[in-house]
Tab-separated table of C-alpha atoms in Angstrom:
chain	number	residue	atom	x	y	z
C	1	MET	CA	7.104	2.892	29.792
C	2	ASN	CA	6.144	6.464	28.602
C	3	SER	CA	2.778	7.444	30.425
C	4	LYS	CA	1.791	8.814	27.221
C	5	TYR	CA	1.320	5.283	25.807
C	6	LEU	CA	-1.107	4.392	28.389
C	7	PHE	CA	-4.338	5.417	27.077
C	8	THR	CA	-6.105	5.117	23.872
C	9	VAL	CA	-7.691	8.149	21.540
C	10	THR	CA	-11.064	6.627	20.940
C	11	ASP	CA	-12.056	9.177	18.397
C	12	GLN	CA	-8.965	9.183	16.305
C	13	ALA	CA	-7.539	6.330	13.885
C	14	PHE	CA	-4.898	4.620	11.711
C	15	VAL	CA	-6.846	3.435	8.716
C	16	THR	CA	-5.769	0.899	6.110
C	17	LEU	CA	-6.576	-1.381	3.366
C	18	GLY	CA	-4.296	-4.181	4.391
C	19	THR	CA	-2.688	-6.255	6.916
C	20	ASN	CA	0.014	-3.685	8.541
C	21	ASP	CA	0.694	-4.839	12.195
C	22	SER	CA	3.808	-2.637	12.751
C	23	LEU	CA	1.663	0.447	14.005
C	24	ARG	CA	0.321	-1.923	17.180
C	25	ASN	CA	4.466	-2.719	18.016
C	26	HIS	CA	4.984	0.714	18.527
C	27	MET	CA	2.471	1.124	20.943
C	28	THR	CA	0.250	3.654	19.105
C	29	SER	CA	-2.184	5.397	21.159
C	30	ARG	CA	-4.724	5.363	18.706
C	31	LYS	CA	-7.389	3.112	17.299
C	32	LEU	CA	-6.552	0.767	14.174
C	33	ALA	CA	-9.228	0.196	11.797
C	34	ILE	CA	-9.313	-1.457	8.457
C	35	LEU	CA	-11.632	-1.397	5.285
C	36	ILE	CA	-12.085	-4.797	3.776
C	37	THR	CA	-14.290	-6.016	0.783
C	38	SER	CA	-16.339	-9.058	0.159
C	39	HIS	CA	-13.020	-10.495	-1.352
C	40	VAL	CA	-11.937	-11.294	2.117
C	41	SER	CA	-12.507	-14.993	3.442
C	42	SER	CA	-13.880	-15.619	6.557
C	43	VAL	CA	-10.266	-16.914	7.658
C	44	MET	CA	-8.721	-13.611	6.910
C	45	ARG	CA	-11.481	-11.709	8.559
C	46	THR	CA	-10.814	-13.511	11.786
C	47	VAL	CA	-7.230	-12.695	11.628
C	48	LEU	CA	-7.830	-9.260	11.012
C	49	SER	CA	-10.205	-8.882	14.118
C	50	ALA	CA	-7.300	-9.990	16.428
C	51	VAL	CA	-4.862	-7.051	14.869
C	52	PHE	CA	-7.362	-4.326	14.451
C	53	ASP	CA	-9.867	-2.511	16.742
C	54	GLU	CA	-12.320	-2.445	13.815
C	55	VAL	CA	-12.818	-4.224	10.652
C	56	ILE	CA	-15.393	-2.165	8.318
C	57	ASP	CA	-16.976	-3.887	5.109
C	58	VAL	CA	-16.899	-1.380	2.400
C	59	ASP	CA	-17.986	-2.189	-1.283
C	60	GLU	CA	-15.521	-2.158	-3.982
C	61	ILE	CA	-14.967	1.244	-6.222
C	62	ASP	CA	-13.060	0.853	-9.225
C	63	SER	CA	-12.279	3.971	-11.503
C	64	ASN	CA	-12.192	1.683	-14.824
C	65	ASP	CA	-9.944	4.008	-16.349
C	66	LEU	CA	-8.052	1.956	-18.748
C	67	VAL	CA	-6.634	4.691	-20.620
C	68	HIS	CA	-4.864	6.720	-17.612
C	69	LEU	CA	-4.204	3.519	-15.782
C	70	ALA	CA	-1.990	2.160	-19.158
C	71	LEU	CA	0.088	5.380	-18.616
C	72	LEU	CA	1.284	4.224	-15.335
C	73	LYS	CA	1.265	0.340	-16.838
C	74	ARG	CA	-0.783	-0.312	-13.616
C	75	PRO	CA	-4.259	-1.449	-14.319
C	76	GLU	CA	-4.848	-2.705	-11.069
C	77	LEU	CA	-4.791	0.579	-9.403
C	78	GLY	CA	-8.313	1.162	-10.620
C	79	VAL	CA	-9.657	-0.261	-7.351
C	80	THR	CA	-7.649	2.036	-4.944
C	81	PHE	CA	-11.112	4.356	-5.684
C	82	THR	CA	-12.000	1.966	-2.782
C	83	LYS	CA	-9.701	4.112	-0.189
C	84	LEU	CA	-12.305	6.961	-0.794
C	85	GLN	CA	-14.639	5.531	1.955
C	86	CYS	CA	-12.105	6.268	4.390
C	87	TRP	CA	-13.967	9.436	4.564
C	88	THR	CA	-17.035	7.497	5.579
C	89	LEU	CA	-15.574	6.506	9.016
C	90	THR	CA	-17.401	9.522	10.984
C	91	GLN	CA	-17.006	7.625	14.027
C	92	TYR	CA	-13.631	9.134	14.314
C	93	SER	CA	-12.688	13.225	14.229
C	94	LYS	CA	-9.609	12.858	12.347
C	95	CYS	CA	-7.481	9.587	11.082
C	96	VAL	CA	-4.290	8.929	9.284
C	97	PHE	CA	-4.608	6.856	6.155
C	98	MET	CA	-1.638	4.144	5.561
C	99	ASP	CA	-1.493	1.874	1.864
C	100	ALA	CA	-0.821	-1.880	2.884
C	101	ASP	CA	2.755	-1.423	1.410
C	102	THR	CA	3.883	0.850	4.366
C	103	LEU	CA	5.832	0.038	7.158
C	104	VAL	CA	5.847	1.996	10.457
C	105	LEU	CA	9.475	1.977	11.997
C	106	CYS	CA	8.427	4.085	15.238
C	107	ASN	CA	5.669	5.538	16.886
C	108	VAL	CA	4.365	8.516	14.484
C	109	ASP	CA	1.163	9.635	16.572
C	110	GLU	CA	2.310	12.998	16.372
C	111	LEU	CA	0.961	13.012	12.252
C	112	PHE	CA	-2.435	13.665	14.380
C	113	ASP	CA	-1.599	17.253	15.150
C	114	ARG	CA	-1.799	17.691	11.504
C	115	GLU	CA	-4.778	18.908	9.464
C	116	GLU	CA	-6.571	17.765	6.377
C	117	LEU	CA	-5.320	17.412	4.120
C	118	SER	CA	-1.653	16.426	5.038
C	119	ALA	CA	0.730	14.247	3.303
C	120	ALA	CA	4.095	14.209	1.976
C	121	PRO	CA	5.028	15.060	-1.466
C	122	ASP	CA	5.636	12.348	-4.252
C	123	SER	CA	9.298	11.511	-5.379
C	124	GLY	CA	8.263	11.632	-8.875
C	125	TRP	CA	6.799	15.098	-9.073
C	126	PRO	CA	6.786	16.916	-5.829
C	127	ASP	CA	4.195	19.428	-6.281
C	128	CYS	CA	1.665	16.325	-6.081
C	129	PHE	CA	1.375	14.300	-2.401
C	130	ASN	CA	1.838	10.940	-2.211
C	131	SER	CA	-1.294	9.243	-1.205
C	132	GLY	CA	-0.064	6.408	0.493
C	133	VAL	CA	0.098	8.112	3.952
C	134	PHE	CA	-2.099	11.164	4.709
C	135	VAL	CA	-4.163	12.924	7.460
C	136	PHE	CA	-7.975	13.397	6.653
C	137	ARG	CA	-10.825	14.194	8.639
C	138	PRO	CA	-13.994	11.714	8.267
C	139	SER	CA	-16.974	13.236	6.545
C	140	LEU	CA	-20.038	12.336	4.581
C	141	LYS	CA	-20.043	15.862	2.809
C	142	THR	CA	-16.370	15.366	1.604
C	143	TYR	CA	-16.930	11.803	0.547
C	144	SER	CA	-20.039	12.732	-1.552
C	145	LEU	CA	-17.817	15.534	-3.037
C	146	LEU	CA	-15.192	13.310	-3.892
C	147	LEU	CA	-17.440	10.852	-5.544
C	148	GLN	CA	-19.102	13.667	-7.495
C	149	PHE	CA	-15.701	15.030	-8.439
C	150	ALA	CA	-14.718	11.553	-9.748
C	151	ASN	CA	-17.753	11.234	-11.711
C	152	GLU	CA	-17.311	14.549	-13.535
C	153	HIS	CA	-13.796	14.842	-13.755
C	154	GLY	CA	-12.298	11.330	-13.179
C	155	SER	CA	-8.680	11.328	-12.010
C	156	PHE	CA	-5.073	11.938	-14.190
C	157	ASP	CA	-3.795	8.524	-13.180
C	158	GLY	CA	-6.804	6.510	-13.239
C	159	GLY	CA	-6.295	5.725	-9.225
C	160	ASP	CA	-6.765	7.280	-5.973
C	161	GLN	CA	-3.526	9.607	-6.277
C	162	GLY	CA	-4.698	11.563	-9.418
C	163	LEU	CA	-7.882	12.054	-7.949
C	164	LEU	CA	-6.969	13.236	-4.320
C	165	ASN	CA	-4.082	15.807	-5.789
C	166	SER	CA	-7.118	17.392	-8.283
C	167	PHE	CA	-9.638	17.469	-5.673
C	168	PHE	CA	-6.908	18.918	-3.181
C	169	ASN	CA	-5.584	21.104	-5.581
C	170	ASN	CA	-3.837	23.566	-3.408
C	171	TRP	CA	-1.904	21.395	-1.360
C	172	ALA	CA	1.183	22.428	-3.083
C	173	THR	CA	0.865	26.229	-2.495
C	174	THR	CA	-1.560	26.959	0.082
C	175	ASP	CA	-0.238	25.569	3.617
C	176	ILE	CA	3.461	24.286	4.165
C	177	ASP	CA	2.314	22.610	7.375
C	178	LYS	CA	0.162	20.356	5.335
C	179	HIS	CA	3.420	19.320	3.725
C	180	LEU	CA	4.920	15.919	5.590
C	181	PRO	CA	8.353	15.453	5.756
C	182	PHE	CA	9.579	12.872	3.469
C	183	ILE	CA	10.591	10.366	6.072
C	184	TYR	CA	6.674	10.018	7.125
C	185	ASN	CA	6.306	8.096	3.564
C	186	LEU	CA	10.030	7.213	2.363
C	187	SER	CA	10.109	5.189	-0.623
C	188	SER	CA	12.093	2.110	0.035
C	189	SER	CA	13.809	2.088	-3.412
C	190	ALA	CA	16.545	4.319	-4.261
C	191	VAL	CA	15.438	3.964	-7.782
C	192	TYR	CA	12.603	6.190	-6.643
C	193	SER	CA	14.550	8.685	-4.494
C	194	TYR	CA	17.698	11.156	-4.851
C	195	VAL	CA	20.186	8.361	-3.858
C	196	PRO	CA	22.404	10.670	-1.709
C	197	ALA	CA	20.051	12.163	0.546
C	198	PHE	CA	18.367	8.466	0.943
C	199	ASN	CA	21.568	7.295	2.009
C	200	HIS	CA	22.085	10.633	4.080
C	201	PHE	CA	18.485	11.054	5.865
C	202	GLY	CA	17.215	7.359	5.494
C	203	LYS	CA	18.226	6.460	9.013
C	204	ASP	CA	15.707	8.967	10.077
C	205	ALA	CA	12.876	7.465	8.518
C	206	LYS	CA	9.633	6.678	10.404
C	207	VAL	CA	7.373	5.222	7.707
C	208	VAL	CA	8.754	3.467	4.882
C	209	HIS	CA	6.655	2.810	1.697
C	210	PHE	CA	7.463	-0.205	-0.768
C	211	MET	CA	6.673	1.565	-4.093
C	212	GLY	CA	6.603	-0.216	-7.363
C	213	SER	CA	7.451	-3.498	-7.997
C	214	ALA	CA	9.513	-4.496	-4.725
C	215	LYS	CA	6.540	-5.195	-2.216
C	216	PRO	CA	7.686	-7.478	0.516
C	217	TRP	CA	4.830	-10.424	-0.700
C	218	ASN	CA	6.431	-10.681	-3.923
C	219	TYR	CA	9.860	-12.106	-1.930
C	220	GLN	CA	10.814	-15.352	-0.115
C	221	TYR	CA	11.307	-15.446	3.276
C	222	ASN	CA	13.829	-17.628	5.337
C	223	PRO	CA	12.679	-17.606	8.960
C	224	ARG	CA	15.929	-19.573	9.551
C	225	THR	CA	18.247	-17.096	8.312
C	226	THR	CA	15.778	-14.367	8.331
C	227	THR	CA	16.993	-13.364	4.553
C	228	VAL	CA	14.872	-12.537	1.771
C	229	THR	CA	15.471	-13.509	-1.751
C	230	GLU	CA	14.002	-12.365	-4.761
C	231	ARG	CA	11.274	-14.157	-6.705
C	232	SER	CA	12.357	-12.727	-10.076
C	233	SER	CA	15.420	-12.505	-12.257
C	234	THR	CA	15.571	-8.890	-12.368
C	235	PRO	CA	17.964	-7.992	-8.887
C	236	GLY	CA	15.976	-5.307	-6.383
C	237	PRO	CA	17.424	-2.831	-4.884
C	238	GLN	CA	19.832	-3.647	-2.343
C	239	ASN	CA	19.314	-0.869	0.206
C	240	GLN	CA	15.743	-1.828	1.059
C	241	LEU	CA	16.891	-5.353	1.882
C	242	SER	CA	16.752	-4.419	5.724
C	243	PHE	CA	13.317	-2.920	5.476
C	244	LEU	CA	11.845	-6.105	3.637
C	245	VAL	CA	13.684	-8.302	6.152
C	246	LEU	CA	12.079	-6.303	9.076
C	247	TRP	CA	8.478	-6.403	7.212
C	248	TRP	CA	8.744	-10.001	7.026
C	249	LYS	CA	9.854	-10.566	10.923
C	250	ILE	CA	6.691	-8.487	11.948
C	251	TYR	CA	4.550	-10.415	9.607
C	252	SER	CA	6.171	-13.841	11.071
C	253	ALA	CA	5.943	-13.025	14.442
C	254	SER	CA	2.153	-11.484	14.283
C	255	ILE	CA	0.171	-12.506	11.366
C	256	LEU	CA	1.516	-16.305	10.622
C	257	PRO	CA	1.072	-17.577	13.642
C	258	LEU	CA	-2.578	-16.526	13.676
C	259	LEU	CA	-2.951	-17.805	10.493
C	260	GLU	CA	-1.303	-21.296	11.431
C	261	LYS	CA	-3.574	-21.597	14.412
C	262	LEU	CA	-6.651	-21.017	12.091
C	263	LYS	CA	-5.727	-23.632	9.547
C	264	GLY	CA	-5.207	-26.291	12.449
C	265	THR	CA	-8.640	-25.778	14.134
C	266	GLU	CA	-10.507	-25.746	10.476
C	267	GLY	CA	-12.875	-28.538	10.373
C	268	SER	CA	-13.343	-31.213	7.624
C	269	GLU	CA	-12.699	-30.266	4.226
C	270	SER	CA	-16.292	-29.985	3.407
C	271	GLN	CA	-16.200	-27.207	6.192
C	272	ARG	CA	-13.106	-25.618	5.191
C	273	GLU	CA	-13.496	-22.365	3.306
C	274	LYS	CA	-12.082	-22.450	0.288
C	275	ILE	CA	-9.769	-18.953	-0.102
C	276	PRO	CA	-9.904	-17.649	-3.353
C	277	THR	CA	-6.605	-17.070	-5.157
C	278	GLY	CA	-7.762	-15.326	-8.458
C	279	ASN	CA	-4.445	-13.320	-9.717
C	280	GLN	CA	-3.022	-13.233	-6.114
C	281	GLN	CA	0.710	-12.973	-5.752
C	282	LYS	CA	1.625	-16.339	-3.799
C	283	VAL	CA	4.448	-15.737	-1.123
C	284	THR	CA	6.296	-18.820	0.642
C	285	SER	CA	8.031	-18.409	3.894
C	286	GLY	CA	9.531	-22.167	3.833
C	287	ARG	CA	7.018	-23.311	6.428
C	288	GLN	CA	3.359	-22.401	5.139
C	289	SER	CA	0.703	-25.012	3.719
C	290	PRO	CA	-0.696	-23.597	0.484
C	291	ASP	CA	-3.724	-22.305	1.797
C	292	VAL	CA	-1.847	-19.985	4.221
C	293	THR	CA	0.206	-19.063	1.448
C	294	ASN	CA	-2.856	-17.698	-0.699
C	295	SER	CA	-4.212	-15.850	2.370
C	296	ILE	CA	-1.299	-13.655	3.077
C	297	THR	CA	-2.256	-11.497	0.350
C	298	GLU	CA	-5.450	-11.557	0.618
C	299	LEU	CA	-6.054	-8.081	1.806
C	300	SER	CA	-9.133	-5.542	1.315
C	301	ILE	CA	-8.350	-5.142	-1.878
C	302	GLN	CA	-7.297	-8.270	-3.845
C	303	LEU	CA	-3.540	-7.752	-4.325
C	304	LYS	CA	-2.404	-8.819	-7.854
C	305	PRO	CA	1.040	-9.588	-9.210
C	306	GLU	CA	2.718	-6.000	-9.666
C	307	GLU	CA	3.240	-4.946	-13.465
C	308	PRO	CA	7.069	-3.903	-13.772
C	309	SER	CA	7.389	-0.279	-13.355
C	310	ALA	CA	8.419	2.027	-15.919
C	311	GLU	CA	11.814	2.533	-14.234
C	312	ASP	CA	12.257	-1.195	-14.352
C	313	GLU	CA	11.431	-1.810	-18.160
C	314	ARG	CA	13.608	1.073	-18.684
C	315	ARG	CA	16.523	-0.040	-17.058
C	316	LYS	CA	15.757	-3.693	-18.387
C	317	TRP	CA	16.111	-2.274	-21.924
C	318	GLU	CA	19.163	-0.450	-21.333
C	319	GLU	CA	20.779	-3.360	-20.000
C	320	GLY	CA	20.131	-5.418	-23.579
C	321	HIS	CA	17.430	-7.574	-21.246
C	322	ILE	CA	14.866	-7.434	-24.029
C	323	ASP	CA	11.995	-10.026	-24.049
C	324	TYR	CA	11.787	-10.118	-27.901
C	325	MET	CA	9.665	-13.422	-28.249
C	326	GLY	CA	7.337	-12.141	-25.303
C	327	LYS	CA	5.698	-9.069	-23.740
C	328	ASP	CA	8.337	-6.960	-25.930
C	329	ALA	CA	7.413	-8.729	-29.439
C	330	PHE	CA	6.670	-6.368	-32.424
C	331	GLU	CA	3.213	-7.505	-32.023
C	332	HIS	CA	2.779	-6.343	-28.479
C	333	ILE	CA	4.385	-2.764	-28.996
C	334	LYS	CA	2.169	-2.257	-31.875
C	335	LYS	CA	-1.034	-3.042	-29.936
C	336	LYS	CA	0.047	-0.754	-27.179
C	337	PHE	CA	0.535	2.193	-29.604
C	338	ASP	CA	-2.933	1.290	-31.355
C	339	ALA	CA	-4.476	1.547	-28.046
C	340	PHE	CA	-2.515	4.775	-27.193
C	341	LEU	CA	-3.646	6.441	-30.763
C	342	GLN	CA	-7.487	5.410	-30.269
């Protein structure tokens, strides 16, 4: 074992808003911290405490910016403002934030050599950084300024990424050292990237980001055949299947046994805490009970079913798959136009 992994840097941490055990598997020398809200049940809190060094309760913050969120067709992203509270973790001198839908493929402790705000360019608009992975320095002053900026200016996309790009508005031009290589925040889907480059450089990826609608928990996993299958009729990108399988293998090996153990040691029905489902997406692996299934996606912000991305919608229209009787009916389209014009 390399001696560099025999110690822990106690004043630095990876921070997330969801269950992500891939960092632990790659022997990071930094702490692991997770922010959770009151939506997380005691069962899931126990599991998270077994995975993370620090489980931190925070209040949910929602932008409530329905107009800008409608442009993305992602109304659920308003609660990503909760992420801003990572700047309150002043017990750490430097942190790396990672979204819940990221998968770490190797040790990435070198990210702590970077300064605030270091991030990779967004594949949709490279002069903006993608806020799924970024290096920052906790500071109550910065947190206060972020809240003030949010109140005065809002976010151009209604979520945390628009806000952070406006706040750190010199990222694109001031210091190239704050531009992380794309391999630290690689979109798992070629739909979001330059396909030849994905095929050429993808093997060097260090952190994969499941952007868009193809989240691992929206798939079914068969532990016997170690394969994933789609839950919808819309085909998913084939080139990300290996990443999806890896995510499920880590989840099945590290998280699912803890959930099942807790399930087996629960008391009577009157003592058992009912895990809220709300609009959460259910996931099945072929051997889970319903309550365990509901626990899978109960993270610090309640994950809701993904709306199809704009790219998915466009592709379905081009292929002639139009839901004339459902969401693509004339009255629904007219409502969208009316809302936009207002």
